[in-house]
Short mmCIF file of C-alpha atoms in Angstrom, two decimals:
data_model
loop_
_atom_site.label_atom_id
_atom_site.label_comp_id
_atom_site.label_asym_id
_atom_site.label_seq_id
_atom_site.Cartn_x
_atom_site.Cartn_y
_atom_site.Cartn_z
CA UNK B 1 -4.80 -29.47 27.71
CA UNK B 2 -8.33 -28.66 28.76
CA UNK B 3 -7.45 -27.12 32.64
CA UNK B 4 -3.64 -26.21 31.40
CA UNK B 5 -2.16 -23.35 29.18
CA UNK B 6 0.50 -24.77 26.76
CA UNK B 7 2.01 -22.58 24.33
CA UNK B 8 3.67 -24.84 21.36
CA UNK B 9 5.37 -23.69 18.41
CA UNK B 10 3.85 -23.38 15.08
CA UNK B 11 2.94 -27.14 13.57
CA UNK B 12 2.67 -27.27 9.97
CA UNK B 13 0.38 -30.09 10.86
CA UNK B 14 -2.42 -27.95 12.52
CA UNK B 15 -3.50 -26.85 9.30
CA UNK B 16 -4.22 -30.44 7.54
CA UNK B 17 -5.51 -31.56 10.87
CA UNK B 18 -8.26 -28.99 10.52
CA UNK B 19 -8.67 -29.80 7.03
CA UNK B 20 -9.76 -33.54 8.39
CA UNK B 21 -12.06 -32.46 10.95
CA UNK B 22 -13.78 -29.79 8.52
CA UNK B 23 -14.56 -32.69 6.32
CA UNK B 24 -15.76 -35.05 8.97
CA UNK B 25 -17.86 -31.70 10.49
CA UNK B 26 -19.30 -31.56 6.40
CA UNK B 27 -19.76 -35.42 6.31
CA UNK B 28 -21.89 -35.58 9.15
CA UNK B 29 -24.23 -32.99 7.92
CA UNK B 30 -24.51 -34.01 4.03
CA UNK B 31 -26.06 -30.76 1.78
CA UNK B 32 -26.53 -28.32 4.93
CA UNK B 33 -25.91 -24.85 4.62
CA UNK B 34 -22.84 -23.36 6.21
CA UNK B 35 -19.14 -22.29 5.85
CA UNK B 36 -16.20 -23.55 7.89
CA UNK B 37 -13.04 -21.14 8.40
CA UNK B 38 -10.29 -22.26 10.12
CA UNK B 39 -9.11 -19.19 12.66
CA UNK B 40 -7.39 -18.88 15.70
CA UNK B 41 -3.78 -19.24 16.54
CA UNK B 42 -3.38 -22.40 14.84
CA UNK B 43 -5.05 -20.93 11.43
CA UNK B 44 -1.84 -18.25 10.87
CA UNK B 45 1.17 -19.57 9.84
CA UNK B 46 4.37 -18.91 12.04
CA UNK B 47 2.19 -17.96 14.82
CA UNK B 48 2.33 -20.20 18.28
CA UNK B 49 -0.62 -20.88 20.11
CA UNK B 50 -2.40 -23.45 22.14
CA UNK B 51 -2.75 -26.64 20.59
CA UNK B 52 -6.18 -26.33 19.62
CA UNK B 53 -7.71 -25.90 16.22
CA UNK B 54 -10.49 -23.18 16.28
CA UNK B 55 -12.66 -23.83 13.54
CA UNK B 56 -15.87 -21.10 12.64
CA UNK B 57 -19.01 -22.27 11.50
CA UNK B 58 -21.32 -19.68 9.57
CA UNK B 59 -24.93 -20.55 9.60
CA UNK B 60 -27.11 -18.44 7.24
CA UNK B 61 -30.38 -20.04 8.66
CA UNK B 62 -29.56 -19.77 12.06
CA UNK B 63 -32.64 -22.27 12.43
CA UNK B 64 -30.34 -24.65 11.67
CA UNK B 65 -27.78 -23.98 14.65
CA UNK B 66 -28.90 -25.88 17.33
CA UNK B 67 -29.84 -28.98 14.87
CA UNK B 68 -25.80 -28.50 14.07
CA UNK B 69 -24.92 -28.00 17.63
CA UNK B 70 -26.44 -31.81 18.48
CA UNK B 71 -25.18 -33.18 15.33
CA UNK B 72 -21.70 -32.53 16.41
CA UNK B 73 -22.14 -34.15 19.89
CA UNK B 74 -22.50 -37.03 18.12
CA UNK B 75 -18.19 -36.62 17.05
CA UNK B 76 -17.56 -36.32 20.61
CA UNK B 77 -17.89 -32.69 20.77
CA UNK B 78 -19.41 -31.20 24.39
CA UNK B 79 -21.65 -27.91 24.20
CA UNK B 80 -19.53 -25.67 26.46
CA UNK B 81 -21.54 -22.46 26.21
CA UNK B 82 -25.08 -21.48 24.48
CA UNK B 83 -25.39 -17.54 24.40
CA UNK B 84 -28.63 -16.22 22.85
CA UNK B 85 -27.41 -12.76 22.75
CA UNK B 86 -24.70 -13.42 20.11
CA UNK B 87 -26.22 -15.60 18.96
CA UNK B 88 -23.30 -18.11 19.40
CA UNK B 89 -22.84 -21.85 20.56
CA UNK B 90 -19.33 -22.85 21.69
CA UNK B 91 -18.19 -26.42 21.53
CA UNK B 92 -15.28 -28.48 22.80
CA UNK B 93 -13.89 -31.63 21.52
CA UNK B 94 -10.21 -32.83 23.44
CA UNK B 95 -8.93 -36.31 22.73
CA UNK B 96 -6.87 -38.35 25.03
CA UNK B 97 -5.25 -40.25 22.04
CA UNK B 98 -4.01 -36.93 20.83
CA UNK B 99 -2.04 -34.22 21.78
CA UNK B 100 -4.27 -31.47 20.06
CA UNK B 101 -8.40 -30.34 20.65
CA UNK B 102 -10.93 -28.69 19.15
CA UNK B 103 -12.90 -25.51 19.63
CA UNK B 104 -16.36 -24.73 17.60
CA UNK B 105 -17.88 -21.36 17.09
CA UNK B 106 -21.71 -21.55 15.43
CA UNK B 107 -22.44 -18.09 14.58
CA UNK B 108 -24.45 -16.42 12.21
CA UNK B 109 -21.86 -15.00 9.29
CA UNK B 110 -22.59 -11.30 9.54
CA UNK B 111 -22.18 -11.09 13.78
CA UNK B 112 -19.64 -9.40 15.30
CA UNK B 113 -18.21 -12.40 16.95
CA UNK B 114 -17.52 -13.88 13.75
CA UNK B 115 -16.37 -11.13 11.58
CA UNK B 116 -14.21 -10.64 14.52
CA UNK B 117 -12.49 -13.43 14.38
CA UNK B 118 -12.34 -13.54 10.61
CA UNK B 119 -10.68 -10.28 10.96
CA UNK B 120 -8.03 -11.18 13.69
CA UNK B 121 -6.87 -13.56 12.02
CA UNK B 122 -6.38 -11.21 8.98
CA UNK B 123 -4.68 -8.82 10.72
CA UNK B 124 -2.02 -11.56 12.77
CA UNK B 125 -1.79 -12.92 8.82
CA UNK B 126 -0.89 -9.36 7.07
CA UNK B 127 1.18 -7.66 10.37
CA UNK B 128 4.07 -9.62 11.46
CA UNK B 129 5.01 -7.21 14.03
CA UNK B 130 1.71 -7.22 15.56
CA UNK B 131 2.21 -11.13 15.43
CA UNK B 132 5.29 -11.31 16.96
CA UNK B 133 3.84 -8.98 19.97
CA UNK B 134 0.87 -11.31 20.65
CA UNK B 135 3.23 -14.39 20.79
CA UNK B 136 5.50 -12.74 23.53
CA UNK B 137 1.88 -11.70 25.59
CA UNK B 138 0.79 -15.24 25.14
CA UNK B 139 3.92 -16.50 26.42
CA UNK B 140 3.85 -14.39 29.33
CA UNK B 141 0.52 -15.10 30.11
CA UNK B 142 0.80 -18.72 29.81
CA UNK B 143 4.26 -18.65 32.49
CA UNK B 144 1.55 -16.54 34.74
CA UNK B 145 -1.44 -18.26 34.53
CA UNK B 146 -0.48 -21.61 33.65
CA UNK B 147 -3.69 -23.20 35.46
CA UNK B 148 -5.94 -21.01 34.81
CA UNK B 149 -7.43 -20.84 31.19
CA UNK B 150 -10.19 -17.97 31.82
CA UNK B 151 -7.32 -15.76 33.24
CA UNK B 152 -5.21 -16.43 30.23
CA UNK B 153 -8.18 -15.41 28.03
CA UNK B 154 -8.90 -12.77 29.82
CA UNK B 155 -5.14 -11.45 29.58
CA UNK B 156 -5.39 -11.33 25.75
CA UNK B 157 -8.39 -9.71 25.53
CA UNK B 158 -7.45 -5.94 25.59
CA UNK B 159 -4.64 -6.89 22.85
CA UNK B 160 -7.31 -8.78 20.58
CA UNK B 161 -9.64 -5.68 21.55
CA UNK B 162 -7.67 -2.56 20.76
CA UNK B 163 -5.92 -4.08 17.46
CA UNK B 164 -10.04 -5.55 16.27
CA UNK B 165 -10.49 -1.34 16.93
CA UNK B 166 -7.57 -0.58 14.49
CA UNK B 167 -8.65 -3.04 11.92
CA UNK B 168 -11.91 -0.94 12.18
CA UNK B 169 -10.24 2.04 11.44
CA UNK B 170 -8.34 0.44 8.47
CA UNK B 171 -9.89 2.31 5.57
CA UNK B 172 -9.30 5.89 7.30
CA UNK B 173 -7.48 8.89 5.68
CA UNK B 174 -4.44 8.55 7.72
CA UNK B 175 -3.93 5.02 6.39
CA UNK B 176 -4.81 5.67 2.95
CA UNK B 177 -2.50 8.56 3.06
CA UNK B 178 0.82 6.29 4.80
CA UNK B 179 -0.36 3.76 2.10
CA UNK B 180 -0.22 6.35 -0.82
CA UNK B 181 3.46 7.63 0.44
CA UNK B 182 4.83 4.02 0.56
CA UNK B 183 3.11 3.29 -2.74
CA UNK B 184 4.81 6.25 -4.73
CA UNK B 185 8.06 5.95 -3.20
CA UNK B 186 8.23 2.86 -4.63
CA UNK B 187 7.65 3.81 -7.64
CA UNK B 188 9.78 6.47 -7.39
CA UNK B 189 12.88 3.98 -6.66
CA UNK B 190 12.26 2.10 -9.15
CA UNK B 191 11.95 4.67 -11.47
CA UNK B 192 15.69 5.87 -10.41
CA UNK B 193 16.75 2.21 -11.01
CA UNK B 194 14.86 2.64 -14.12
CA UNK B 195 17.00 5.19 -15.21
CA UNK B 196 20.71 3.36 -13.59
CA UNK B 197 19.60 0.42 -16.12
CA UNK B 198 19.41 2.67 -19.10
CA UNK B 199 23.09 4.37 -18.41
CA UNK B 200 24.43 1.20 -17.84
CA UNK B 201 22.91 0.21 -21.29
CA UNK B 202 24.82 3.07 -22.76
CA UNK B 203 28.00 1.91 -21.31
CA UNK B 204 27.98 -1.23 -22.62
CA UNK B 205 27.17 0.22 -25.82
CA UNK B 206 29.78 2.55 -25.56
CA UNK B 207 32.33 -0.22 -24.13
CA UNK B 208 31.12 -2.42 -27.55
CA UNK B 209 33.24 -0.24 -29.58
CA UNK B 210 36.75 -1.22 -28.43
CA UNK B 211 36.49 -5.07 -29.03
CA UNK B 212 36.54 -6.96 -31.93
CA UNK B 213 36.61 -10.91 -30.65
CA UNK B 214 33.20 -12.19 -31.88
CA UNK B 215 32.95 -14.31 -27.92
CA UNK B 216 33.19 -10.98 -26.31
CA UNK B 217 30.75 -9.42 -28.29
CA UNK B 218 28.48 -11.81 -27.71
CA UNK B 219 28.60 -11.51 -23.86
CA UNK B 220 28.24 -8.10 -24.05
CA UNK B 221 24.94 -8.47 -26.40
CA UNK B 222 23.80 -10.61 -23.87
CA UNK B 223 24.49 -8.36 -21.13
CA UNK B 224 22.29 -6.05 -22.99
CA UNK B 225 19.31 -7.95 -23.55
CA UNK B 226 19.56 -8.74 -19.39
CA UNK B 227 19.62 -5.26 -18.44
CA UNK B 228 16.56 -4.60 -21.25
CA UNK B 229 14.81 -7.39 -19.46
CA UNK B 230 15.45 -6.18 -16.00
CA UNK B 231 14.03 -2.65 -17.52
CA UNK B 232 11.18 -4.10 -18.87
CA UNK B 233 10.30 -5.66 -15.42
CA UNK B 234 10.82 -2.43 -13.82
CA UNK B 235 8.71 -0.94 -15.65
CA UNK B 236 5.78 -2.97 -15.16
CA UNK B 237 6.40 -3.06 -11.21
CA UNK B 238 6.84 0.93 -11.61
CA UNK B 239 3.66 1.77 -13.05
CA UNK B 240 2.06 -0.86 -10.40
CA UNK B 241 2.60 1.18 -7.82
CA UNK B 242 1.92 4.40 -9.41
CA UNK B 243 -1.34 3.49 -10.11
CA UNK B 244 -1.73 2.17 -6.64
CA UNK B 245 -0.94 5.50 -5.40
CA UNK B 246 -2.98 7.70 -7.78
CA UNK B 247 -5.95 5.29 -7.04
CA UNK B 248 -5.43 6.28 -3.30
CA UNK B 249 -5.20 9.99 -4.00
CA UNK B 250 -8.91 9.66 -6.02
CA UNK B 251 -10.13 8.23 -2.63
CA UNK B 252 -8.54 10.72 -0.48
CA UNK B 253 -10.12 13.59 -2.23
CA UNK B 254 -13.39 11.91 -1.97
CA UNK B 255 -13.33 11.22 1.94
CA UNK B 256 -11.23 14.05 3.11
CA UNK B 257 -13.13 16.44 0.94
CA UNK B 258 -16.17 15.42 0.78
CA UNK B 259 -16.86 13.28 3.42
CA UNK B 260 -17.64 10.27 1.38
CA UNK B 261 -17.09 6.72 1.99
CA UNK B 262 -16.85 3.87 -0.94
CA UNK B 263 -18.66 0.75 -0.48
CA UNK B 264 -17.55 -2.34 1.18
CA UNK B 265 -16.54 -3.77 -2.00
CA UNK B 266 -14.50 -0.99 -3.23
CA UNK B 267 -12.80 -0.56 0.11
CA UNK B 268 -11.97 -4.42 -0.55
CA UNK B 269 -10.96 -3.63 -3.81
CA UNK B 270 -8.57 -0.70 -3.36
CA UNK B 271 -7.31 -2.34 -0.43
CA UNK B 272 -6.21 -5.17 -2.46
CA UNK B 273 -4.20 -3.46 -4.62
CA UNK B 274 -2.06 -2.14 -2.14
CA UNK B 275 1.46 -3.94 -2.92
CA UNK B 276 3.46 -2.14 -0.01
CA UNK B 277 3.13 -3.03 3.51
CA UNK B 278 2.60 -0.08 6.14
CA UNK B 279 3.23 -2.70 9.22
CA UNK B 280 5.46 -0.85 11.23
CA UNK B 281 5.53 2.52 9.50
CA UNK B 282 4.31 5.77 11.28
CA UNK B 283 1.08 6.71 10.17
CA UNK B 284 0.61 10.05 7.65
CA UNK B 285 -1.58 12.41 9.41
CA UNK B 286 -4.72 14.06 7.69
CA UNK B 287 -3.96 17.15 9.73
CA UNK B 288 -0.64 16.96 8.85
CA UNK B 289 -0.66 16.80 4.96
CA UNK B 290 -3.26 19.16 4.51
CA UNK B 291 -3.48 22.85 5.69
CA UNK B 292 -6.98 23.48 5.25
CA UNK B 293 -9.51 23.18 8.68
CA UNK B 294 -12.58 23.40 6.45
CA UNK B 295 -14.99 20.76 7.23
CA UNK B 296 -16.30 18.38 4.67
CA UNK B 297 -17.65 20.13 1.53
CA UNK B 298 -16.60 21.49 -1.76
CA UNK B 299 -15.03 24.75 0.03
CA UNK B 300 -12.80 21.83 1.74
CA UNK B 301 -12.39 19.48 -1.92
CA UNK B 302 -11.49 22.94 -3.20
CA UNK B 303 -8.33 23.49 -0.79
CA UNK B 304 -7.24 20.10 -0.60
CA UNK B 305 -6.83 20.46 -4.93
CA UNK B 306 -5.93 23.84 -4.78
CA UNK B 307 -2.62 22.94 -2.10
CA UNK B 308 -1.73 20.23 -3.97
CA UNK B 309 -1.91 21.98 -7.30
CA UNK B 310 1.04 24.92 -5.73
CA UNK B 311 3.39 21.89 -4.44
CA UNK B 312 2.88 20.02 -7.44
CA UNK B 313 3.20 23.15 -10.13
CA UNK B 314 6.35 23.91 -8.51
CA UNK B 315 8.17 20.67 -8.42
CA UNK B 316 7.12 20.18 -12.40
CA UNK B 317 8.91 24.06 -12.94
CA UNK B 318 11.42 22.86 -11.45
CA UNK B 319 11.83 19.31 -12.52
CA UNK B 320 11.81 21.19 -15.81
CA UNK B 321 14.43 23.30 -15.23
CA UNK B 322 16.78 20.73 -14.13
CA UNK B 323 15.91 18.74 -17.55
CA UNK B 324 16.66 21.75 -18.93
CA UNK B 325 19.99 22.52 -17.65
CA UNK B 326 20.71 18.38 -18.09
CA UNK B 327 19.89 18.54 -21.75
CA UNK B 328 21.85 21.53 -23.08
CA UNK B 329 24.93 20.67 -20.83
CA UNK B 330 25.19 17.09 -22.22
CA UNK B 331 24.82 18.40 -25.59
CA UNK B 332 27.70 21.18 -25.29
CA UNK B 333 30.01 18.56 -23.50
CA UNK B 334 29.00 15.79 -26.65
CA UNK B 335 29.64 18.97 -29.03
CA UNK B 336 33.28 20.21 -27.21
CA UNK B 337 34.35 16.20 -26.85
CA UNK B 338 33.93 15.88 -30.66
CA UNK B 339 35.72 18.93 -31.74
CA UNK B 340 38.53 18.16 -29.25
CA UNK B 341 38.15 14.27 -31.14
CA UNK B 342 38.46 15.69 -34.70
CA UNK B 343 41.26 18.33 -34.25
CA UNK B 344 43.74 15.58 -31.75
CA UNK B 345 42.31 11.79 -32.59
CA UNK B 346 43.91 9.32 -35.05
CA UNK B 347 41.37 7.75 -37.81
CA UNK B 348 40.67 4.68 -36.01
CA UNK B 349 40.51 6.33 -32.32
CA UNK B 350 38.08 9.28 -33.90
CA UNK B 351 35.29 6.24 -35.44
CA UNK B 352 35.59 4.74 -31.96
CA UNK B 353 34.88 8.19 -30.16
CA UNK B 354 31.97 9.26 -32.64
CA UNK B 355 30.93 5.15 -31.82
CA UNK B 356 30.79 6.26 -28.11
CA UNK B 357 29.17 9.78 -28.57
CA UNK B 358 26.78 7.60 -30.61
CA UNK B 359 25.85 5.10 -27.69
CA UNK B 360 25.72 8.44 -25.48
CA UNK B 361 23.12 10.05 -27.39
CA UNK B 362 21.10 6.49 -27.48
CA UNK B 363 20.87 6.93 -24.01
CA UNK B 364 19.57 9.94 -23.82
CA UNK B 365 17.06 9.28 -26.60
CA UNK B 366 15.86 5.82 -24.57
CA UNK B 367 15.62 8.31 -21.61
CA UNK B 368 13.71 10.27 -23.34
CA UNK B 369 15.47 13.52 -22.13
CA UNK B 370 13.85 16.01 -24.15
CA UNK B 371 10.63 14.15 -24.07
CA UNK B 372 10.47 13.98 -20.45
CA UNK B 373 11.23 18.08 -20.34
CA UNK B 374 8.00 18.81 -22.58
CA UNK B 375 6.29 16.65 -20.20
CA UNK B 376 7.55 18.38 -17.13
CA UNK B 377 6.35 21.85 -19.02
CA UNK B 378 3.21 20.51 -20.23
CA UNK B 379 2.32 19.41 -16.98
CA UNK B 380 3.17 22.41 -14.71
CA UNK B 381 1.20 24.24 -17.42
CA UNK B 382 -1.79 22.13 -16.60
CA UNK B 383 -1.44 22.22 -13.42
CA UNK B 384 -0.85 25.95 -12.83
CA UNK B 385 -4.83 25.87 -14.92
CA UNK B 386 -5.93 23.63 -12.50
CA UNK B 387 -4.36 26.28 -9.45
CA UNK B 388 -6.09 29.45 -11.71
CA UNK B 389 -9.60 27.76 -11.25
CA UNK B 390 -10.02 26.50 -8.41
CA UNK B 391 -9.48 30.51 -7.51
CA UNK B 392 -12.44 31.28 -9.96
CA UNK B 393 -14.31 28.79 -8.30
CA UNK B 394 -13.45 30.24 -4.46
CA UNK B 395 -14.68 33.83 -6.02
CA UNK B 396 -18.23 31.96 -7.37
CA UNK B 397 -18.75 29.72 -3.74
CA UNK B 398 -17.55 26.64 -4.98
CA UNK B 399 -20.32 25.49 -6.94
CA UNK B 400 -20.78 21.42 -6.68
CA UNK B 401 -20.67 20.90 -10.18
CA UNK B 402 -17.41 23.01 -11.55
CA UNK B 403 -15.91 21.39 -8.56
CA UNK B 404 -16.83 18.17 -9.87
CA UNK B 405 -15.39 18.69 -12.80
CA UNK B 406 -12.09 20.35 -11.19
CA UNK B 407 -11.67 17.40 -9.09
CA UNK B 408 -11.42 15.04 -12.84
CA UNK B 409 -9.58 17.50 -14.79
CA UNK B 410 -7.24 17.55 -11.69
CA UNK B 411 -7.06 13.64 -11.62
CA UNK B 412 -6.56 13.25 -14.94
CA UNK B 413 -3.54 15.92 -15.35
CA UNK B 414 -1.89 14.44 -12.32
CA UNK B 415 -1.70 10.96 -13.46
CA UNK B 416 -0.39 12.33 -16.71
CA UNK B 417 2.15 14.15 -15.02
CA UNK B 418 5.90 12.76 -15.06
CA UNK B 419 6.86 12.10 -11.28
CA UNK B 420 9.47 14.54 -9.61
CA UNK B 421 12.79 14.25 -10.10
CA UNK B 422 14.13 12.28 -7.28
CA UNK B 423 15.11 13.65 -3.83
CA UNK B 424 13.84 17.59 -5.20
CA UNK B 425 10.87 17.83 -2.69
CA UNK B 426 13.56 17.21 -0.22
CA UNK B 427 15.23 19.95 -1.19
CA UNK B 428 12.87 22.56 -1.76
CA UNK B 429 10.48 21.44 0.99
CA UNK B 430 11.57 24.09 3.48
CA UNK B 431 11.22 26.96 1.17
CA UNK B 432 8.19 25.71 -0.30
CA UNK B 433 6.74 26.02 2.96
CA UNK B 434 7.54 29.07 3.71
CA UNK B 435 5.85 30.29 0.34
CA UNK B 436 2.42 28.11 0.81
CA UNK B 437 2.28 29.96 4.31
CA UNK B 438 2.63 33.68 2.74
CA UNK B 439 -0.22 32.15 -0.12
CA UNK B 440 -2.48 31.15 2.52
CA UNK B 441 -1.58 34.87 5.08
CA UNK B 442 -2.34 36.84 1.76
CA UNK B 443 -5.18 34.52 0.53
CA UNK B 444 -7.29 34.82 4.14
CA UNK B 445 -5.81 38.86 4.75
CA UNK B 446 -7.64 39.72 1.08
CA UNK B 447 -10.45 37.11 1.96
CA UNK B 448 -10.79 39.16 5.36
CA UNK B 449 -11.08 42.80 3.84
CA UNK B 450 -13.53 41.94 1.01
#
């Protein structure tokens, strides 16, 4: 084990294993201060690896290390490498009695070497394709340099290296932007399911009116009260990831257009409530969602608000036109079906259509129909204000603190606004291109003459 590479399958035992020896490592020391992680192959769950447990011990008061360092000699672990530099001591412990060692890292908790391997493991943990890579290099490795452990290290070090370097980079725009898209569409799906659930409510409803048999009533009831349920859950896992995603447009605004960067623990924060993995996704570019080449600055926060305020205006017209359209051709079909019921229907088949028409109309009230068209109007309204000052503020040099105040009344009438109807930005994304390009050619031709 010590001179070979062997690569073994997970073992649901390695974790338990390093459980024991953490408690022996605490035993031996009593009250001292320091943290044991567990990281390394053997710490991520599905992932193969050498049989050896890497365990991570963060000293505060680095004092303390070398005191540790001894200590641990005394469980039969060998002090393979001292580096001052680091700081970091490396020990060894391999048993002949068992078919698994031990590796020790002493570092202090806020070095690189240990936030780097606090953060592998993270990333092996949260990206199963970038797991499932650094198996197949391991295994290669191992067939190549099956005798020669620093070679096999050495192999995996421009993998660990480059992905530690896109960890780094894991609260950028680009992310935050790939993160927002999966976020909404989410919600978005869910919101069409939403809206599948309530139709099939109405037909069931509607279907209610043609039996009579108290059993089959009954089943259909509780057919009802499932597809409320499933609604209700819906709903909750909807507005999850809407939130998610208008969170990540707040921070957008503030990084792309300003330049500024939230703390560590609100990067940790917003990163938690991410509930859509990217892994595997192609990343959004900055340069691709946004037109404007201003740097960092309110002239910038301006353009980013002001571009998203002429995509968004439009697709709430237009949203609102389609509600439109929906709502007064449901109610002329509901209105021609009942005078075609009245003049042709029998007495008993004319209660049953009016039961139907009935269940229709629930529908469309649960839907909220003509609710969700006010919204649509109230909201491009808004918006369209939003699109009108931001222009004011372009003709008075962006002062800081209307922009301020542009960038929260823009916030706030955004996450008020109903989303899109589904699939329209696919449709009018090609000619709502072409008419943000003329904006922006007449927008820099009159910004040119004045």
């Amino acid at each position: 084990m010590k001179d070979n590479v062997i690569i073994s399958s997970h073992n649901l035992d390695w974790e338990s294993i390093f459980l024991s020896e953490a408690e022996v490592i605490k035993n031996q020391f009593g009250s001292a201060g320091f943290f044991i992680d567990h990281v390394g192959s053997t710490s991520v769950k599905n992932l193969s690896g050498k049989p050896i447990v890497d365990i991570l011990i963060s000293v505060q008061d680095w004092s303390l290390a070398k005191k540790i360092a001894n200590g641990l000699r005394g469980l039969n672990y060998h002090i393979s490498e001292v580096c001052e530099s680091t700081p970091r001591f490396f020990l060894t412990k391999y048993l002949t009695d068992i078919s698994i060692g031990f590796h020790v890292h002493i570092c202090e908790p806020d070095r690189k070497w240990a936030q780097d391997m606090l953060d592998f493991k993270a990333e092996l943990s949260d990206n199963p394709i970038m797991a499932e890579k650094y198996t197949e290099l391991k295994y290669k490795l191992a067939a190549i340099h099956y005798d020669d452990v620093e070679a096999y290290s050495r192999g995996k070090k421009d993998f660990i290296e480059e992905n530690l370097r896109c960890s780094a980079a894991k609260f950028n725009v680009d992310r935050l932007l790939t993160h927002q898209t999966a976020e909404l569409d989410k919600a978005d799906k869910l919101r069409i399911w939403m809206i599948v659930i309530q139709f099939l409510v109405a037909i069931v409803a509607a279907i209610s009116v043609y039996f009579n048999d108290s059993i089959d009533l009954l089943v259909i009831a509780l057919v009802a009260f499932l597809l409320l349920g499933t609604w209700l859950c819906l709903g909750q896992f909807q507005q999850r990831y809407r939130s998610s995603g208008d969170q990540i447009r707040r921070v957008v605004l503030l990084m792309s257009g300003l330049n500024k960067m939230p703390s560590e623990d609100q990067q940790q924060r917003i990163i938690k409530s991410f509930n859509v993995s990217i892994a595997g996704k192609p990343l959004s570019r900055e340069e691709d969602r946004f037109a404007t080449r201003e740097f960092p600055g309110c002239k910038r926060l301006a353009e980013l608000i002001e571009e998203s305020a002429f995509w968004t205006s439009d697709l709430q017209h237009a949203s609102a036109k389609i509600m439109k359209w929906v709502l007064w051709v449901s109610l002329l079909t509901a209105f021609v079906l009942s005078v075609i019921a009245i003049i042709s229907a029998t007495h008993e088949w004319l209660i049953a259509s009016c039961r139907v028409l009935i269940a229709v109309m629930v529908f469309f009230i649960s839907s909220d129909v003509l609710g969700l068209l006010f919204s649509y109007r109230d909201s491009a309204s808004s918006i369209d204000e939003i699109f009108r000052r931001v222009r004011v503020a372009a003709l008075r040099d962006h002062p800081e603190s209307d922009l301020l105040l542009l960038v929260s009344d823009y916030n706030a009438a955004i996450e008020r606004a109903p989303s899109p109807l589904p699939f329209l930005i696919d449709f009018r994304y090609d000619g709502l291109s072409k008419r943000w390009n003329t904006y922006k050619q007449i927008k820099q031709a009159n910004t040119g003459s004045q």
